Short mmCIF file of C-alpha atoms and ligand atoms in Angstrom, two decimals:
data_model
loop_
_atom_site.label_atom_id
_atom_site.label_comp_id
_atom_site.label_asym_id
_atom_site.label_seq_id
_atom_site.Cartn_x
_atom_site.Cartn_y
_atom_site.Cartn_z
CA MET A 596 -3.74 14.21 25.16
CA ALA A 597 -0.82 12.20 23.93
CA ASP A 598 2.93 13.65 24.10
CA LEU A 599 6.09 12.01 23.39
CA GLU A 600 6.86 10.90 26.83
CA THR A 601 3.49 9.22 27.21
CA ASN A 602 3.75 7.61 24.04
CA LEU A 603 7.15 6.22 24.70
CA ALA A 604 5.88 4.80 28.17
CA ARG A 605 2.88 3.19 26.57
CA LEU A 606 4.95 1.68 23.69
CA ASP A 607 7.22 0.10 26.21
CA ASP A 608 4.39 -1.66 27.64
CA HIS A 609 3.16 -2.96 24.34
CA LEU A 610 6.60 -4.11 23.09
CA GLY A 611 7.52 -6.03 26.32
CA ARG A 612 6.09 -9.29 25.08
CA PHE A 613 7.73 -8.96 21.70
CA ARG A 614 11.12 -8.32 23.35
CA SER A 615 10.93 -11.75 25.27
CA GLU A 616 9.10 -13.78 22.65
CA GLY A 617 10.07 -12.22 19.45
CA VAL A 618 7.35 -12.08 16.45
CA LEU A 619 6.41 -15.67 15.84
CA ASN A 620 4.78 -16.86 12.72
CA ARG A 621 1.21 -18.24 13.06
CA ILE A 622 -0.12 -21.24 11.14
CA ALA A 623 -3.35 -23.07 11.49
CA GLY A 624 -3.97 -21.25 14.68
CA ALA A 625 -0.77 -21.81 16.44
CA ASP A 626 2.35 -20.00 17.05
CA ARG A 627 5.34 -21.48 15.24
CA ALA A 628 9.05 -20.65 15.23
CA ALA A 629 10.60 -20.95 11.78
CA ALA A 630 11.16 -24.52 10.95
CA SER A 631 14.79 -24.00 10.51
CA GLY A 632 14.99 -22.15 13.85
CA ALA A 633 16.30 -18.99 11.93
CA ARG A 634 15.54 -15.56 13.34
CA PHE A 635 16.09 -11.94 12.00
CA GLU A 636 16.07 -8.64 13.86
CA THR A 637 13.83 -5.69 13.29
CA ARG A 638 15.30 -2.46 14.28
CA SER A 639 13.89 0.97 14.97
CA PRO A 640 14.61 3.62 12.44
CA VAL A 641 14.72 6.29 15.17
CA ASP A 642 17.95 5.14 16.54
CA ASP A 643 18.63 1.66 15.04
CA SER A 644 18.14 -0.15 18.23
CA LEU A 645 16.83 -3.55 18.42
CA ILE A 646 12.99 -3.82 18.70
CA CYS A 647 12.82 -7.66 18.67
CA GLU A 648 13.84 -10.79 16.85
CA VAL A 649 11.41 -12.30 14.31
CA ALA A 650 10.91 -15.90 12.96
CA ARG A 651 12.70 -16.10 9.68
CA GLY A 652 10.23 -18.30 7.70
CA GLY A 653 11.37 -20.19 4.53
CA ALA A 654 9.96 -22.62 1.98
CA GLU A 655 9.00 -25.29 4.70
CA ASP A 656 6.87 -22.68 6.64
CA ILE A 657 5.32 -21.48 3.70
CA ASP A 658 4.41 -25.00 2.68
CA ALA A 659 2.75 -25.64 6.17
CA ALA A 660 0.85 -22.25 5.76
CA ALA A 661 -0.34 -22.92 2.35
CA ARG A 662 -1.60 -26.62 3.40
CA ALA A 663 -3.36 -24.99 6.50
CA ALA A 664 -5.08 -22.36 4.09
CA ARG A 665 -6.05 -25.08 1.78
CA ALA A 666 -7.49 -27.27 4.52
CA ALA A 667 -9.49 -24.27 6.00
CA PHE A 668 -10.69 -23.21 2.58
CA PRO A 669 -13.83 -25.36 2.12
CA ALA A 670 -15.49 -24.47 5.30
CA TRP A 671 -14.74 -20.81 5.09
CA ARG A 672 -15.91 -20.68 1.37
CA ASP A 673 -19.16 -22.38 2.38
CA MET A 674 -19.87 -20.19 5.41
CA THR A 675 -22.72 -17.76 4.75
CA GLY A 676 -21.77 -14.21 3.65
CA ALA A 677 -23.78 -12.91 6.73
CA GLU A 678 -21.60 -15.03 9.12
CA ARG A 679 -18.56 -13.67 7.43
CA LYS A 680 -19.78 -10.16 7.68
CA ARG A 681 -20.25 -10.64 11.40
CA ILE A 682 -16.72 -11.83 11.92
CA LEU A 683 -15.12 -9.06 9.83
CA HIS A 684 -16.97 -6.46 11.58
CA ARG A 685 -15.68 -7.98 14.99
CA ILE A 686 -12.19 -7.77 13.66
CA ALA A 687 -12.89 -3.97 12.96
CA ASP A 688 -14.18 -3.44 16.46
CA LEU A 689 -11.09 -5.04 17.83
CA ILE A 690 -8.66 -2.86 15.59
CA GLU A 691 -10.51 0.13 17.07
CA ASP A 692 -10.03 -1.14 20.52
CA ARG A 693 -6.25 -1.62 19.88
CA ALA A 694 -5.80 1.43 17.53
CA GLU A 695 -3.38 3.09 19.98
CA GLU A 696 -1.18 0.04 20.36
CA ILE A 697 -1.08 -0.58 16.63
CA ALA A 698 -0.13 3.06 15.99
CA LEU A 699 2.53 3.23 18.59
CA CYS A 700 4.18 0.00 17.36
CA GLU A 701 3.83 1.10 13.64
CA CYS A 702 5.55 4.47 14.37
CA TRP A 703 8.44 2.74 16.18
CA ASP A 704 8.76 -0.06 13.65
CA THR A 705 8.53 2.12 10.40
CA GLY A 706 9.43 5.77 11.55
CA GLN A 707 6.09 7.05 10.35
CA ALA A 708 4.86 9.91 12.41
CA TRP A 709 2.11 9.50 14.99
CA ARG A 710 0.03 12.18 13.52
CA TYR A 711 -0.62 10.00 10.30
CA MET A 712 -0.33 6.48 11.99
CA SER A 713 -3.12 7.05 14.65
CA LYS A 714 -5.63 7.49 11.69
CA ALA A 715 -3.99 4.70 9.65
CA ALA A 716 -5.10 2.24 12.43
CA LEU A 717 -8.76 3.52 12.15
CA ARG A 718 -8.55 3.24 8.34
CA GLY A 719 -7.62 -0.41 8.66
CA ALA A 720 -10.79 -0.87 10.54
CA ALA A 721 -12.69 1.06 8.02
CA ASN A 722 -11.41 -1.28 5.36
CA PHE A 723 -12.76 -4.30 7.24
CA ARG A 724 -16.08 -2.73 7.61
CA PHE A 725 -16.30 -1.66 4.07
CA PHE A 726 -15.67 -5.30 2.82
CA ALA A 727 -17.60 -6.92 5.62
CA ASP A 728 -20.79 -5.03 4.46
CA ARG A 729 -20.15 -6.61 0.98
CA ALA A 730 -19.58 -10.06 2.07
CA PRO A 731 -23.27 -11.25 1.68
CA ALA A 732 -23.52 -10.08 -1.88
CA ALA A 733 -20.01 -11.27 -3.08
CA ARG A 734 -21.34 -14.32 -4.94
CA ASP A 735 -24.12 -12.34 -6.67
CA GLY A 736 -24.18 -12.72 -10.44
CA GLN A 737 -26.36 -11.68 -13.49
CA VAL A 738 -29.18 -13.44 -15.41
CA LEU A 739 -28.47 -13.01 -19.17
CA PRO A 740 -31.23 -14.99 -20.97
CA SER A 741 -30.65 -15.97 -24.71
CA PRO A 742 -33.28 -17.43 -27.02
CA THR A 743 -32.72 -20.99 -25.94
CA LEU A 744 -31.02 -20.67 -22.42
CA MET A 745 -31.22 -19.11 -19.18
CA ASN A 746 -27.81 -18.01 -18.52
CA LEU A 747 -26.71 -17.42 -14.98
CA THR A 748 -23.53 -16.09 -13.61
CA THR A 749 -22.15 -16.53 -10.16
CA ARG A 750 -18.93 -15.91 -8.48
CA VAL A 751 -16.87 -18.31 -6.18
CA PRO A 752 -13.75 -17.54 -4.13
CA ILE A 753 -10.64 -18.40 -6.02
CA GLY A 754 -9.04 -20.40 -3.20
CA PRO A 755 -6.16 -19.86 -0.80
CA VAL A 756 -4.26 -16.69 -1.76
CA GLY A 757 -0.90 -15.12 -0.99
CA VAL A 758 -0.64 -11.54 0.30
CA ILE A 759 2.70 -9.87 0.27
CA THR A 760 2.91 -6.31 1.50
CA PRO A 761 5.66 -3.64 1.71
CA TRP A 762 6.92 -1.65 4.91
CA ASN A 763 5.70 1.92 4.27
CA THR A 764 2.29 1.65 6.15
CA PRO A 765 2.12 -2.07 6.73
CA PHE A 766 -0.87 -2.22 8.74
CA MET A 767 -3.27 -0.21 6.60
CA LEU A 768 -2.10 -1.88 3.50
CA SER A 769 -2.33 -5.41 4.87
CA THR A 770 -6.05 -4.74 5.98
CA TRP A 771 -6.63 -3.37 2.39
CA LYS A 772 -5.59 -6.65 0.85
CA ILE A 773 -6.68 -9.20 3.39
CA ALA A 774 -10.17 -7.82 4.34
CA PRO A 775 -11.68 -8.26 0.65
CA ALA A 776 -10.09 -11.58 0.37
CA LEU A 777 -11.65 -12.85 3.47
CA ALA A 778 -14.96 -11.22 2.54
CA ALA A 779 -14.76 -12.95 -0.91
CA GLY A 780 -14.38 -16.31 0.91
CA CYS A 781 -10.80 -16.95 0.23
CA THR A 782 -8.18 -18.20 2.85
CA VAL A 783 -4.95 -16.25 3.22
CA VAL A 784 -1.08 -16.68 3.68
CA HIS A 785 0.37 -13.26 4.49
CA LYS A 786 4.07 -12.43 4.17
CA PRO A 787 4.69 -8.96 5.52
CA ALA A 788 7.63 -6.93 4.91
CA GLU A 789 10.94 -7.90 6.83
CA PHE A 790 11.62 -4.19 7.72
CA SER A 791 8.18 -3.78 9.70
CA PRO A 792 6.67 -7.07 10.80
CA VAL A 793 5.25 -6.02 14.33
CA THR A 794 1.72 -4.81 13.38
CA ALA A 795 0.93 -7.69 11.03
CA ARG A 796 1.26 -9.99 14.11
CA ILE A 797 -1.07 -7.80 16.22
CA LEU A 798 -3.56 -7.83 13.22
CA MET A 799 -3.53 -11.59 12.99
CA GLU A 800 -3.98 -12.05 16.87
CA ILE A 801 -7.05 -9.70 16.40
CA ALA A 802 -8.59 -11.76 13.63
CA GLU A 803 -8.35 -14.94 15.70
CA GLU A 804 -9.90 -13.27 18.72
CA ALA A 805 -12.57 -12.00 16.47
CA GLY A 806 -13.55 -15.63 15.70
CA LEU A 807 -11.71 -16.26 12.48
CA PRO A 808 -11.36 -20.13 12.36
CA PRO A 809 -7.75 -21.44 12.53
CA GLY A 810 -6.02 -21.68 9.28
CA VAL A 811 -8.34 -19.17 7.37
CA TRP A 812 -5.48 -16.60 7.93
CA ASN A 813 -2.04 -17.60 8.30
CA LEU A 814 1.34 -15.41 9.03
CA VAL A 815 4.71 -16.32 7.78
CA ASN A 816 7.40 -13.75 8.27
CA GLY A 817 10.63 -13.79 6.34
CA PHE A 818 12.64 -12.29 3.64
CA GLY A 819 11.43 -11.68 0.05
CA GLU A 820 13.93 -14.12 -1.75
CA ASP A 821 13.02 -16.98 0.38
CA ALA A 822 9.58 -16.88 2.11
CA GLY A 823 8.07 -14.44 -0.50
CA LYS A 824 9.41 -16.48 -3.29
CA ALA A 825 8.16 -19.84 -2.00
CA LEU A 826 4.73 -18.18 -1.52
CA THR A 827 4.58 -17.15 -5.14
CA GLU A 828 5.73 -20.61 -6.44
CA HIS A 829 3.49 -22.61 -4.15
CA PRO A 830 0.99 -24.70 -6.19
CA ASP A 831 -1.98 -24.47 -3.45
CA ILE A 832 -1.90 -20.62 -3.64
CA LYS A 833 -4.28 -19.61 -6.36
CA ALA A 834 -3.40 -15.87 -6.61
CA ILE A 835 -0.83 -13.37 -5.30
CA ALA A 836 -1.85 -9.84 -4.07
CA PHE A 837 1.32 -7.85 -3.97
CA VAL A 838 2.09 -4.28 -3.03
CA GLY A 839 5.65 -3.22 -3.42
CA GLU A 840 8.35 -2.12 -5.98
CA SER A 841 7.87 -2.55 -9.83
CA ARG A 842 11.01 -4.58 -9.96
CA THR A 843 9.66 -7.02 -7.43
CA GLY A 844 6.43 -7.30 -9.31
CA SER A 845 8.20 -8.38 -12.40
CA MET A 846 10.12 -11.04 -10.47
CA ILE A 847 6.89 -12.33 -8.88
CA MET A 848 5.26 -12.71 -12.22
CA LYS A 849 8.17 -14.85 -13.39
CA GLN A 850 8.27 -16.90 -10.19
CA GLY A 851 4.49 -17.54 -10.60
CA ALA A 852 4.56 -18.49 -14.27
CA ASP A 853 4.86 -22.22 -13.68
CA THR A 854 1.80 -22.58 -11.43
CA LEU A 855 0.07 -19.89 -13.65
CA LYS A 856 -0.67 -17.50 -10.63
CA ARG A 857 -3.29 -14.88 -11.00
CA VAL A 858 -1.61 -11.53 -9.91
CA HIS A 859 -2.61 -8.23 -8.60
CA PHE A 860 0.18 -5.72 -8.52
CA GLU A 861 0.22 -2.28 -6.73
CA LEU A 862 3.65 -1.07 -7.62
CA GLY A 863 5.78 2.14 -7.61
CA GLY A 864 4.97 5.65 -8.84
CA LYS A 865 6.51 8.93 -9.96
CA ASN A 866 3.41 10.88 -9.66
CA PRO A 867 2.93 14.46 -11.11
CA VAL A 868 1.13 17.55 -9.61
CA ILE A 869 0.35 19.79 -12.35
CA VAL A 870 -0.24 23.52 -11.49
CA PHE A 871 -1.57 25.74 -14.14
CA ASP A 872 -1.48 29.51 -13.68
CA ASP A 873 -5.46 29.81 -13.31
CA ALA A 874 -5.44 27.42 -10.26
CA ASP A 875 -6.12 28.49 -6.71
CA LEU A 876 -2.37 28.52 -6.00
CA ASP A 877 -2.72 28.63 -2.19
CA ARG A 878 -4.64 25.42 -2.07
CA ALA A 879 -2.34 23.77 -4.77
CA LEU A 880 0.65 24.70 -2.45
CA ASP A 881 -0.82 23.10 0.48
CA ALA A 882 -1.82 19.86 -1.41
CA ALA A 883 1.60 19.62 -3.28
CA ILE A 884 3.44 19.80 0.07
CA PHE A 885 1.09 17.42 1.82
CA MET A 886 1.33 14.73 -0.89
CA ILE A 887 5.13 14.58 -0.80
CA TYR A 888 6.06 15.18 2.76
CA SER A 889 3.45 13.43 4.67
CA LEU A 890 4.29 9.76 5.50
CA ASN A 891 7.91 10.50 5.18
CA GLY A 892 7.36 10.65 1.32
CA GLU A 893 7.37 6.74 1.47
CA ARG A 894 3.94 6.74 -0.22
CA CYS A 895 3.14 5.17 -3.51
CA THR A 896 0.63 7.86 -4.39
CA SER A 897 3.07 10.81 -3.50
CA SER A 898 3.38 13.76 -5.73
CA SER A 899 7.11 13.46 -6.31
CA ARG A 900 7.24 15.56 -9.38
CA LEU A 901 5.89 19.20 -9.48
CA LEU A 902 5.09 20.69 -12.93
CA VAL A 903 4.19 24.41 -12.56
CA GLN A 904 3.36 26.89 -15.22
CA ASP A 905 6.28 29.32 -15.98
CA THR A 906 4.02 32.17 -15.57
CA VAL A 907 3.68 31.53 -11.82
CA ALA A 908 6.61 29.39 -11.13
CA GLY A 909 9.00 31.78 -9.61
CA ASP A 910 6.75 32.76 -6.72
CA PHE A 911 5.22 29.41 -6.23
CA ILE A 912 8.58 27.70 -5.99
CA ALA A 913 9.90 30.40 -3.73
CA ARG A 914 6.94 29.83 -1.28
CA LEU A 915 7.33 26.25 -1.61
CA ALA A 916 10.86 26.16 -0.76
CA ASP A 917 10.18 28.46 2.44
CA ARG A 918 7.45 25.96 3.65
CA VAL A 919 9.57 22.97 3.07
CA ARG A 920 12.50 24.34 5.13
CA LYS A 921 9.85 24.81 8.07
CA ILE A 922 8.55 21.16 7.99
CA ARG A 923 9.17 19.81 11.42
CA VAL A 924 11.44 16.80 11.49
CA GLY A 925 11.36 14.76 14.69
CA HIS A 926 10.64 11.82 16.69
CA PRO A 927 7.70 9.72 15.13
CA LEU A 928 6.07 9.42 18.52
CA ASP A 929 6.00 13.15 19.14
CA PRO A 930 2.51 14.40 17.94
CA ASP A 931 4.19 17.68 16.59
CA THR A 932 6.46 15.73 14.28
CA GLU A 933 5.67 16.06 10.50
CA LEU A 934 8.52 14.08 9.08
CA GLY A 935 10.10 10.91 10.98
CA PRO A 936 13.08 8.80 9.95
CA LEU A 937 13.25 6.64 6.88
CA ILE A 938 12.66 2.94 7.43
CA HIS A 939 16.04 1.60 7.25
CA GLY A 940 19.78 2.30 6.44
CA THR A 941 19.58 0.83 3.02
CA HIS A 942 16.65 2.93 2.09
CA PHE A 943 18.50 6.12 3.70
CA ASP A 944 21.47 5.28 1.34
CA LYS A 945 19.17 5.05 -1.49
CA VAL A 946 17.46 8.32 -0.84
CA THR A 947 20.38 10.31 0.24
CA GLY A 948 22.25 8.98 -2.94
CA TYR A 949 19.78 11.07 -4.96
CA PHE A 950 21.10 14.21 -3.50
CA ASP A 951 24.34 13.53 -5.30
CA VAL A 952 22.55 12.54 -8.49
CA ALA A 953 20.72 15.92 -8.33
CA ARG A 954 24.00 17.90 -8.05
CA ALA A 955 25.71 15.75 -10.66
CA GLU A 956 22.61 16.26 -13.18
CA GLY A 957 22.86 20.00 -12.52
CA ALA A 958 19.65 20.61 -10.70
CA ARG A 959 19.61 22.93 -7.75
CA ILE A 960 18.86 21.73 -4.13
CA ALA A 961 16.72 24.59 -2.91
CA ALA A 962 15.80 23.03 0.35
CA GLY A 963 17.15 20.17 2.35
CA GLY A 964 19.60 17.78 0.62
CA ARG A 965 21.35 16.57 3.84
CA ARG A 966 21.06 14.06 6.70
CA HIS A 967 19.13 15.24 9.66
CA GLY A 968 20.84 14.96 13.15
CA GLU A 969 23.43 12.18 13.86
CA THR A 970 21.41 9.12 14.92
CA GLY A 971 18.63 7.33 13.09
CA TRP A 972 17.73 7.49 9.39
CA TYR A 973 16.57 10.99 9.42
CA VAL A 974 16.85 13.18 6.25
CA GLU A 975 15.88 16.74 5.64
CA PRO A 976 12.71 17.39 3.54
CA THR A 977 14.32 18.07 0.23
CA LEU A 978 13.41 20.24 -2.75
CA PHE A 979 15.16 19.91 -6.31
CA THR A 980 14.66 22.85 -8.53
CA GLY A 981 15.70 23.53 -12.17
CA ALA A 982 15.24 19.95 -13.05
CA THR A 983 14.50 18.79 -16.65
CA PRO A 984 12.23 15.78 -17.53
CA GLU A 985 14.90 13.41 -18.67
CA MET A 986 16.97 13.68 -15.38
CA ARG A 987 16.97 10.51 -13.16
CA ILE A 988 15.46 12.66 -10.30
CA ALA A 989 12.53 13.24 -12.56
CA GLN A 990 12.23 9.76 -13.91
CA GLU A 991 13.07 7.27 -10.85
CA GLU A 992 11.06 6.63 -7.72
CA ILE A 993 13.00 7.90 -4.78
CA PHE A 994 10.36 7.04 -2.13
CA GLY A 995 11.36 9.80 0.38
CA PRO A 996 10.59 13.52 1.33
CA VAL A 997 12.10 14.62 -1.89
CA LEU A 998 10.24 16.81 -4.54
CA THR A 999 11.51 17.38 -8.03
CA ALA A 1000 10.11 20.67 -9.47
CA MET A 1001 9.90 21.51 -13.15
CA THR A 1002 8.45 24.20 -15.23
CA PHE A 1003 6.22 24.02 -18.46
CA SER A 1004 4.73 26.83 -20.70
CA THR A 1005 1.93 25.07 -22.52
CA GLU A 1006 -0.76 22.40 -21.62
CA ALA A 1007 0.64 20.11 -24.35
CA GLU A 1008 4.00 20.21 -22.89
CA ALA A 1009 2.76 19.62 -19.42
CA LEU A 1010 1.10 16.49 -20.68
CA GLU A 1011 4.14 15.25 -22.37
CA ILE A 1012 6.23 15.68 -19.25
CA ALA A 1013 3.55 14.06 -17.04
CA ASN A 1014 3.18 11.05 -19.23
CA GLY A 1015 6.94 10.87 -19.95
CA VAL A 1016 7.93 8.27 -17.09
CA PRO A 1017 7.52 4.47 -16.93
CA TYR A 1018 4.98 4.78 -14.17
CA GLY A 1019 1.31 5.74 -14.09
CA LEU A 1020 -0.25 5.54 -10.76
CA THR A 1021 -1.67 8.91 -9.67
CA ALA A 1022 -1.80 12.44 -11.07
CA TYR A 1023 -2.95 15.72 -9.42
CA VAL A 1024 -4.22 18.49 -11.67
CA TRP A 1025 -4.67 22.17 -10.49
CA THR A 1026 -6.83 24.43 -12.63
CA ASN A 1027 -10.08 26.24 -12.66
CA ASP A 1028 -10.74 25.78 -16.37
CA LEU A 1029 -13.30 23.05 -16.53
CA THR A 1030 -12.83 22.23 -20.23
CA ARG A 1031 -9.07 21.92 -19.62
CA ALA A 1032 -9.52 19.69 -16.78
CA LEU A 1033 -11.63 17.29 -18.72
CA ARG A 1034 -9.19 17.36 -21.75
CA PHE A 1035 -6.16 16.85 -19.62
CA THR A 1036 -7.38 14.17 -17.37
CA ASP A 1037 -8.45 12.36 -20.58
CA GLY A 1038 -4.92 12.50 -21.81
CA LEU A 1039 -3.10 11.58 -18.49
CA GLU A 1040 -1.65 8.08 -18.28
CA ALA A 1041 -2.71 7.48 -14.50
CA GLY A 1042 -4.94 4.93 -12.83
CA MET A 1043 -6.07 7.64 -10.31
CA ILE A 1044 -6.38 11.63 -10.96
CA TRP A 1045 -7.63 14.15 -8.55
CA VAL A 1046 -8.50 17.65 -9.86
CA ASN A 1047 -8.14 20.47 -7.28
CA SER A 1048 -7.58 18.03 -4.55
CA GLU A 1049 -5.08 15.99 -2.69
CA ASN A 1050 -5.47 12.15 -2.61
CA VAL A 1051 -8.75 11.67 -0.97
CA ARG A 1052 -9.52 7.88 -0.92
CA HIS A 1053 -13.13 6.80 -1.31
CA LEU A 1054 -13.40 2.92 -0.88
CA PRO A 1055 -15.94 2.25 -3.62
CA THR A 1056 -13.74 3.84 -6.39
CA PRO A 1057 -10.95 1.76 -8.22
CA PHE A 1058 -7.46 1.85 -6.73
CA GLY A 1059 -4.48 0.86 -8.87
CA GLY A 1060 -2.09 1.99 -11.58
CA MET A 1061 -1.25 1.94 -15.28
CA LYS A 1062 2.21 1.02 -16.89
CA ALA A 1063 5.02 0.03 -14.43
CA SER A 1064 2.61 1.08 -11.56
CA GLY A 1065 0.41 -1.95 -11.48
CA ILE A 1066 -1.93 -4.58 -12.84
CA GLY A 1067 -5.58 -4.73 -11.52
CA ARG A 1068 -7.71 -2.49 -9.33
CA ASP A 1069 -8.81 -2.77 -5.70
CA GLY A 1070 -11.82 -1.09 -4.14
CA GLY A 1071 -15.50 -1.63 -4.54
CA ASP A 1072 -16.46 -4.57 -6.50
CA TRP A 1073 -13.00 -4.60 -8.23
CA SER A 1074 -11.39 -6.47 -5.22
CA PHE A 1075 -13.82 -9.25 -5.53
CA GLU A 1076 -13.09 -9.52 -9.29
CA PHE A 1077 -9.64 -10.47 -8.32
CA TYR A 1078 -10.28 -12.74 -5.39
CA MET A 1079 -13.20 -14.57 -7.09
CA GLU A 1080 -13.79 -16.71 -10.28
CA GLN A 1081 -16.59 -16.01 -12.56
CA LYS A 1082 -18.85 -18.91 -13.41
CA HIS A 1083 -21.43 -19.24 -16.23
CA ILE A 1084 -24.34 -21.71 -16.03
CA GLY A 1085 -26.54 -22.15 -19.21
CA LEU A 1086 -29.90 -23.81 -18.47
CA ALA A 1087 -31.91 -25.00 -21.58
CA THR A 1088 -35.31 -23.32 -21.44
CA GLY A 1089 -36.77 -25.77 -24.10
CA ARG A 1090 -35.81 -28.34 -26.63
CA HIS A 1091 -33.82 -26.32 -28.93
CA ALA A 1092 -32.18 -28.11 -32.02
CA ILE A 1093 -28.88 -29.93 -31.17
CA THR A 1094 -26.60 -30.45 -34.03
CA GLN A 1095 -26.68 -34.22 -34.72
CA LEU A 1096 -23.48 -35.82 -35.84
CA GLY A 1097 -22.99 -39.51 -36.90
CA MET A 1098 -26.71 -39.92 -37.71
P1 NAD B 603 9.59 -4.53 -2.19
O1 NAD B 603 9.18 -4.84 -3.46
O2 NAD B 603 11.22 -4.41 -1.85
O3 NAD B 603 9.02 -5.60 -1.06
C1 NAD B 603 7.70 -5.60 -0.87
C2 NAD B 603 7.23 -7.11 -0.37
O4 NAD B 603 7.73 -8.08 -1.48
C3 NAD B 603 8.19 -7.52 0.85
O5 NAD B 603 7.31 -8.26 1.72
C4 NAD B 603 9.24 -8.31 0.36
O6 NAD B 603 9.74 -9.09 1.24
C5 NAD B 603 8.66 -8.94 -0.77
N1 NAD B 603 9.46 -9.57 -1.88
C6 NAD B 603 10.71 -9.05 -2.18
N2 NAD B 603 11.25 -9.79 -3.18
C7 NAD B 603 10.38 -10.83 -3.50
C8 NAD B 603 10.26 -11.85 -4.21
N3 NAD B 603 11.31 -12.41 -5.14
N4 NAD B 603 9.26 -12.72 -4.26
C9 NAD B 603 8.36 -12.36 -3.40
N5 NAD B 603 8.16 -11.39 -2.51
C10 NAD B 603 9.23 -10.77 -2.57
O7 NAD B 603 8.95 -2.97 -1.64
P2 NAD B 603 9.14 -2.15 -0.41
O8 NAD B 603 10.57 -1.48 -0.66
O9 NAD B 603 8.67 -2.92 0.64
O10 NAD B 603 8.12 -1.07 -0.58
C11 NAD B 603 8.21 0.15 -1.35
C12 NAD B 603 7.55 0.09 -2.74
O11 NAD B 603 6.22 -0.47 -2.60
C13 NAD B 603 7.66 1.28 -3.47
O12 NAD B 603 7.85 1.07 -4.96
C14 NAD B 603 6.13 1.79 -3.42
O13 NAD B 603 5.75 2.72 -4.48
C15 NAD B 603 5.40 0.59 -3.50
N6 NAD B 603 4.11 0.71 -2.99
C16 NAD B 603 2.98 0.76 -3.91
C17 NAD B 603 1.74 0.90 -3.47
C18 NAD B 603 0.56 0.95 -4.42
O14 NAD B 603 -0.67 0.76 -3.97
N7 NAD B 603 0.83 0.97 -5.59
C19 NAD B 603 1.30 1.19 -2.07
C20 NAD B 603 2.58 1.11 -1.13
C21 NAD B 603 3.85 0.86 -1.62
#
């Protein structure tokens, strides 16, 4: 049974080698310092202490990694799907073997609580297994006969791809992008977030230990504006799979324009949870709390706006505020902790800045609204009430444990508020009226909607957002649509008339 003391002792064992060596890049199967020799520090959000130094890659390192990915591509593309499947399952096995180490390092590097991260490592393994099983059929196509031709379609991997990931749940998100790319037959250059680089390195080591050939997967650490930018501009990189802020997605689209990059964007959200008065209000309350205060609220699919029908709003919001005040804030490695520290000082400043915005806009802070403790980047779980839809706290992604509550009276009003933001990632609807659920979900502008449920991910379903929340979908076969090119081959079945010119 894990407790804080044991977790801290085990973490210390795992971090020892990073403290002495730092986190190095890995290119073509070899450890590499940054070509410039530059390094940066990664610090723990718990107490801002140094975890280790990290190679600070730039354009030269990206170029070496992209060349390695290009050189490794033909052999990986031409390997049988069955063989790729075997290697990807082996990666999943090794992730499971090292799940505790991954979870401990992830908690310390990101501030996410142990209770969630211990499962996130296993979800990473499940992502590999899911796409491993699909690898043998990735190239399958259709037969579309016409009167004169036997038309065949097939898919081929697009080539070396760049994967750029954020810091909120870095391990799980990296597997979510890289597993389908490899299953499709693409080679990869991964640029993890600079705030949380440790577990990307562990994942890379696992992949090579599992038998992934050198150069199929390359890791370059560094900052977005140099390593990230260089990756999006590199001519050998055929597509960019990006998870991060909407603003960064827009920059990447510009940076990739000259080389006509294919892009897949999973971006920000300001997701509504809409509670009608006929719903199971106890379950709606549990789900609304879970979807904003778990994972430190640093979750793209968090339900950061609560829209509750005015007939039940008073009691619902009072019960909500009471529960929010009782959420256990603490050390991320303590299994009892429900809310850990925010990732970094700059993000802490952003989130706490919204406490002042809320006051200035005339909303009420019904819970939290303060820093928690003296050290680290802890904030109290926070609830804003009395908000109106046009306020910044109801429009902008805060990306912390901060919920903005509003009320509505009619279904039409609820839909207008729900859709009245630039984002469209997820929505959560609570009603026991089936006809309303169908009508309302049809009108919602969101890529993913759950009715009478929190977010429960099912890997065959499409994951992604509308509007400023993204472009493209992952999951099921949608991932292969991104990482592969469609090819059509038309074979004449007879001697059809060919229009003759110049006769
Ligand atoms: P971010 O956009 O600041 O950074 C993400 C990554 O992009 C990092 O690796 C960063 O180094 C890199 N980057 C930054 N500038 C770049 C540039 N000019 N060119 C190339 N790369 C660049 O995002 P973040 O703060 O790390 O993560 C939080 C954001 O991610 C939130 O908006 C959240 O909603 C979003 N997110 C979305 C999903 C989803 O599935 N839709 C999932 C998780 C997180």
